[in-house]
Coordinates of C-alpha atoms in Angstrom, one line a residue:
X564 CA 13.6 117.5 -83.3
X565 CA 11.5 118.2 -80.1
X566 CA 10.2 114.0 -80.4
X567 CA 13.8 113.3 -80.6
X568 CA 14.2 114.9 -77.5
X569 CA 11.9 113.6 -75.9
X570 CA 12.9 109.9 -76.7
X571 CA 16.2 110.5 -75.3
X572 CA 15.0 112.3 -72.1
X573 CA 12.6 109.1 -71.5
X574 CA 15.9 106.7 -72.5
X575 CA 17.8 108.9 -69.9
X576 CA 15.0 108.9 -67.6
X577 CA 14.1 104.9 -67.5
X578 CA 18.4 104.1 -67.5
X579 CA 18.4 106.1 -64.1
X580 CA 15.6 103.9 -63.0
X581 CA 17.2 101.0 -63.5
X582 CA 20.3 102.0 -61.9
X583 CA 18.4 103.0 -59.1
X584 CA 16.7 99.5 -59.1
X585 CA 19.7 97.6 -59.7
X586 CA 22.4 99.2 -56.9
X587 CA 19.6 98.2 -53.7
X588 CA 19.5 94.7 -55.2
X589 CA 23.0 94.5 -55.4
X590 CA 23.9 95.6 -51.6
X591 CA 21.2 93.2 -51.1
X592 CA 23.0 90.2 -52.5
X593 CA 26.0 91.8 -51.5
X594 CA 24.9 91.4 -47.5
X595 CA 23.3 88.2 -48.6
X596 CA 26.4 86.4 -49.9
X597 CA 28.1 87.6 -46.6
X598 CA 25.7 86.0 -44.4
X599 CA 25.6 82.8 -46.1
X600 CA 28.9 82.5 -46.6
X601 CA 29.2 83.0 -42.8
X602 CA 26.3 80.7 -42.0
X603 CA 28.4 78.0 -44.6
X604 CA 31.1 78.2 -42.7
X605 CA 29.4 78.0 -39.2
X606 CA 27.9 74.6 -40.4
X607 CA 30.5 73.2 -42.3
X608 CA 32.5 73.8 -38.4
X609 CA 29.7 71.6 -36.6
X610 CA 29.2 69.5 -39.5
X611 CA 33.0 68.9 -38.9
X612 CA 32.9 68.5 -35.0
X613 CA 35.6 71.5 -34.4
X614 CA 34.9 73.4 -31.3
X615 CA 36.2 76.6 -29.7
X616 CA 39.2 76.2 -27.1
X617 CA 37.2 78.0 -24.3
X618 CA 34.4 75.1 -24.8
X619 CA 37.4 72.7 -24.6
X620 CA 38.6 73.9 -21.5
X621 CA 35.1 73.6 -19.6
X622 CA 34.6 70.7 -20.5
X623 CA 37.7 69.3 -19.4
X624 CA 37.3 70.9 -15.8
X625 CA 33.4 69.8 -15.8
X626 CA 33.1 66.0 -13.6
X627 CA 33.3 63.1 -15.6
X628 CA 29.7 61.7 -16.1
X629 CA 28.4 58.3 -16.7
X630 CA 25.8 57.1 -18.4
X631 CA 23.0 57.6 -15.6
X632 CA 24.4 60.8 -14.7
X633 CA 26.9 59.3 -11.9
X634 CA 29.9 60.7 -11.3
X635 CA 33.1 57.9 -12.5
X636 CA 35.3 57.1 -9.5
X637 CA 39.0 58.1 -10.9
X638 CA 41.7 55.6 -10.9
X639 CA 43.1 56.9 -8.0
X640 CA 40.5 56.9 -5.6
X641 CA 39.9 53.5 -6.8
X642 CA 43.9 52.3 -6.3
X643 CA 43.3 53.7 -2.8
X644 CA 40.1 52.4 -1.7
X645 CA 41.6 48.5 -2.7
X646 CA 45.1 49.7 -0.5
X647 CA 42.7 50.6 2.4
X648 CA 40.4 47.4 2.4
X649 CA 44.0 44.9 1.8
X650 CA 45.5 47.5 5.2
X651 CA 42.5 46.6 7.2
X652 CA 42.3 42.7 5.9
X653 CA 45.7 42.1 7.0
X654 CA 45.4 43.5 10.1
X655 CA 42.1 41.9 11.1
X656 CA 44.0 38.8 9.9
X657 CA 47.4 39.4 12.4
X658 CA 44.7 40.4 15.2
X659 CA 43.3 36.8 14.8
X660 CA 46.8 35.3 14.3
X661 CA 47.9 37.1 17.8
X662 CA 44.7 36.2 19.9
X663 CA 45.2 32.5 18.6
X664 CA 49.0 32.5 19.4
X665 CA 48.2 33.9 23.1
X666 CA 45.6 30.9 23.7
X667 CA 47.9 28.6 22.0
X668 CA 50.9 29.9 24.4
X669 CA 47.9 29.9 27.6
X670 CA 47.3 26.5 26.7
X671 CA 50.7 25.3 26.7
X672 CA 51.5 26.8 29.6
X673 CA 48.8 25.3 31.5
X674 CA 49.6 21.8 30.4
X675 CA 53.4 22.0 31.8
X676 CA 52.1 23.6 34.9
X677 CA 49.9 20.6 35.5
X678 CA 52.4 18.3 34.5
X679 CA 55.2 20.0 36.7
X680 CA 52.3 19.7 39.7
X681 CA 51.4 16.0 39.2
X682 CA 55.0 15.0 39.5
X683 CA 55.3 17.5 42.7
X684 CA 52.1 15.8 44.3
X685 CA 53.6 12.4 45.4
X686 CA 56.4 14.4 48.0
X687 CA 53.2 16.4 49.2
X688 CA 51.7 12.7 50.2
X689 CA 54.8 11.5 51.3
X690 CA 54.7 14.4 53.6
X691 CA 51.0 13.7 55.0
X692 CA 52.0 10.1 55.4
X693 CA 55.4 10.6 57.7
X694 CA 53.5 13.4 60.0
X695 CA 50.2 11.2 60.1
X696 CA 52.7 8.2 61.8
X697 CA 53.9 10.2 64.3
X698 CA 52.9 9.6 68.3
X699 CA 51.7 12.5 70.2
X700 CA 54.4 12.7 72.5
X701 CA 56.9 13.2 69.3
X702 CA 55.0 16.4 68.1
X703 CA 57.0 18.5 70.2
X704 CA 60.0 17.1 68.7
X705 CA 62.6 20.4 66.8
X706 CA 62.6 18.0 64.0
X707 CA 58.9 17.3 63.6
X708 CA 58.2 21.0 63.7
X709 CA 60.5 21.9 60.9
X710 CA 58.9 19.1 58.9
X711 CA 55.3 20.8 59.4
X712 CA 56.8 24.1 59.1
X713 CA 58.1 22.7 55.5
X714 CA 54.9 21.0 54.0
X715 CA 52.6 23.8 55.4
X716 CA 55.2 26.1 53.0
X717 CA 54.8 24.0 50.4
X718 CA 51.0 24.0 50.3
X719 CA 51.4 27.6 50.3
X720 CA 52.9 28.0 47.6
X721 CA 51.1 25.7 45.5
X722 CA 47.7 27.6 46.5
X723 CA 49.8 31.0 45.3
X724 CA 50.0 29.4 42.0
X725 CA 46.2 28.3 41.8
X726 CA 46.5 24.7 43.3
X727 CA 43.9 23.7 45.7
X728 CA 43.1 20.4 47.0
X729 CA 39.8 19.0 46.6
X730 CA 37.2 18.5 49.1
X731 CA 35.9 14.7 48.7
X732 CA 34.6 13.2 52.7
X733 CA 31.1 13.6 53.4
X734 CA 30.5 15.4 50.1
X735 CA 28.3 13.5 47.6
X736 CA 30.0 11.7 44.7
X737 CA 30.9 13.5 41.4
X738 CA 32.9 11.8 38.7
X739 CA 34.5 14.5 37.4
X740 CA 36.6 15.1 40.2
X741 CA 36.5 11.7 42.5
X742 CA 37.6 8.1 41.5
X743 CA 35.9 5.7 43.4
X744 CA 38.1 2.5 44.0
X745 CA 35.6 1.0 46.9
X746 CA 31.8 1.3 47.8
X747 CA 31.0 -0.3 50.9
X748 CA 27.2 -0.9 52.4
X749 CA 26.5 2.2 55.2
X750 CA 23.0 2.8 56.5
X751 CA 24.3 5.7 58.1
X752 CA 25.3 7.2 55.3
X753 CA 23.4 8.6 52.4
X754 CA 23.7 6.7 48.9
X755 CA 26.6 8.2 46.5
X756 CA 28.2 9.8 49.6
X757 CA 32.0 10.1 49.7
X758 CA 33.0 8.4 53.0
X759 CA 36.3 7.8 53.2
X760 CA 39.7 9.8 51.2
X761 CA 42.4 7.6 50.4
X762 CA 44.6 10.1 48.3
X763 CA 43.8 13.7 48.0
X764 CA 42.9 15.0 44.6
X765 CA 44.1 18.6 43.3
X766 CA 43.5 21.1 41.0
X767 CA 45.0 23.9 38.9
X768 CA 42.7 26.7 38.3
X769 CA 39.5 25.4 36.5
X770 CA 41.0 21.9 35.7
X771 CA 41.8 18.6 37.8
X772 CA 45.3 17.4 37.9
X773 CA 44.4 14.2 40.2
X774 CA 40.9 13.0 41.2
X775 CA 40.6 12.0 44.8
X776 CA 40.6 8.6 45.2
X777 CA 37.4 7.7 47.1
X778 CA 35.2 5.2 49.0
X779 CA 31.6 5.4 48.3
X780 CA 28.2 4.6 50.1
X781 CA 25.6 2.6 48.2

């Protein structure tokens, strides 16, 4: 009886060990399923390329990046820096188009200012001619005065306007403003030498409207 006793106490005994072994191992596996179940599903989430919203957010507000780690121009600034270049083209283009229009319109009006002189230049000579005929004696004459009086006006005015006669006698000859129709032989007189005017020559401004019609020394 006591050896049967005995059996049972060590069967007792060595089941309470094995409890004792086996509840440990199970919290153990318990935790450890857990954890890899948790782990699992961590991976299977990156494995599946889902990400949390808050990452989402930041990298929507972060700068968009290019390849070398350049900033990307938005569409925007990109629409607006073409709009600013065509503004400025366009307007360099109409400043050209108004400085060539004002030279154009410079230019025309300088030709019908020279043409409106050259046809007012004959009544000028005219003028010279008649008081050049006149005696001494008639110089005192109302009428002769008043005729003076008139083409000294009219000379006036024309130097107001920028037309000035040209000086030719005694001054050596240039072909861009003297037309020599006569040389004649003069020892007195240096070679090329302007010595004789037989029709004044004028300008307007910087250009010649007539050459002065000239005899020249050789």
């Amino acid at each position: 009886m006591e050896e049967n006793r005995k059996d049972e106490n060590l069967d007792e005994t060595k089941d309470e060990a094995v409890q004792e072994n086996m509840e440990p191992e199970t919290a153990d596996e318990a935790a450890g399923d857990g954890s890899t179940g948790q782990s699992q599903g961590e991976a299977s989430q990156e494995a599946s390329g889902e990400c949390n919203p808050e990452d989402t957010e930041e990298n929507e507000d972060a700068p968009r990046r290019g390849f070398f780690g350049k900033k990307k121009k938005d569409k925007k600034d990109t629409q607006i820096e073409e709009l600013t270049d065509r503004v400025q083209r366009q307007m360099a283009e109409f400043d050209n188009f108004r400085k060539r229009t004002e030279k154009e319109k410079a230019a025309m009006f300088e030709t019908g200012a020279k043409s409106v002189i050259e046809k007012i230049l004959p009544t000028i000579d005219n003028f010279e001619r008649g008081l050049a005929g006149i005696a001494e004696e008639q110089k005192d004459d109302p009428f002769v005065q008043g005729m003076e009086k008139v083409y000294k006006q009219l000379l006036t005015t024309l130097e107001g306007i920028g037309v000035t006669p040209i000086e030719a006698k005694g001054k050596t000859f240039d072909p861009n403003f003297h037309n020599a129709v006569m040389h004649v032989e003069d020892e007195e007189q240096e070679e090329n030498t302007v010595v004789e005017e037989f029709q004044k020559g004028y300008m307007y401004r910087d250009s010649v409207v007539r050459h002065s019609m000239v005899k020249v020394a050789n």
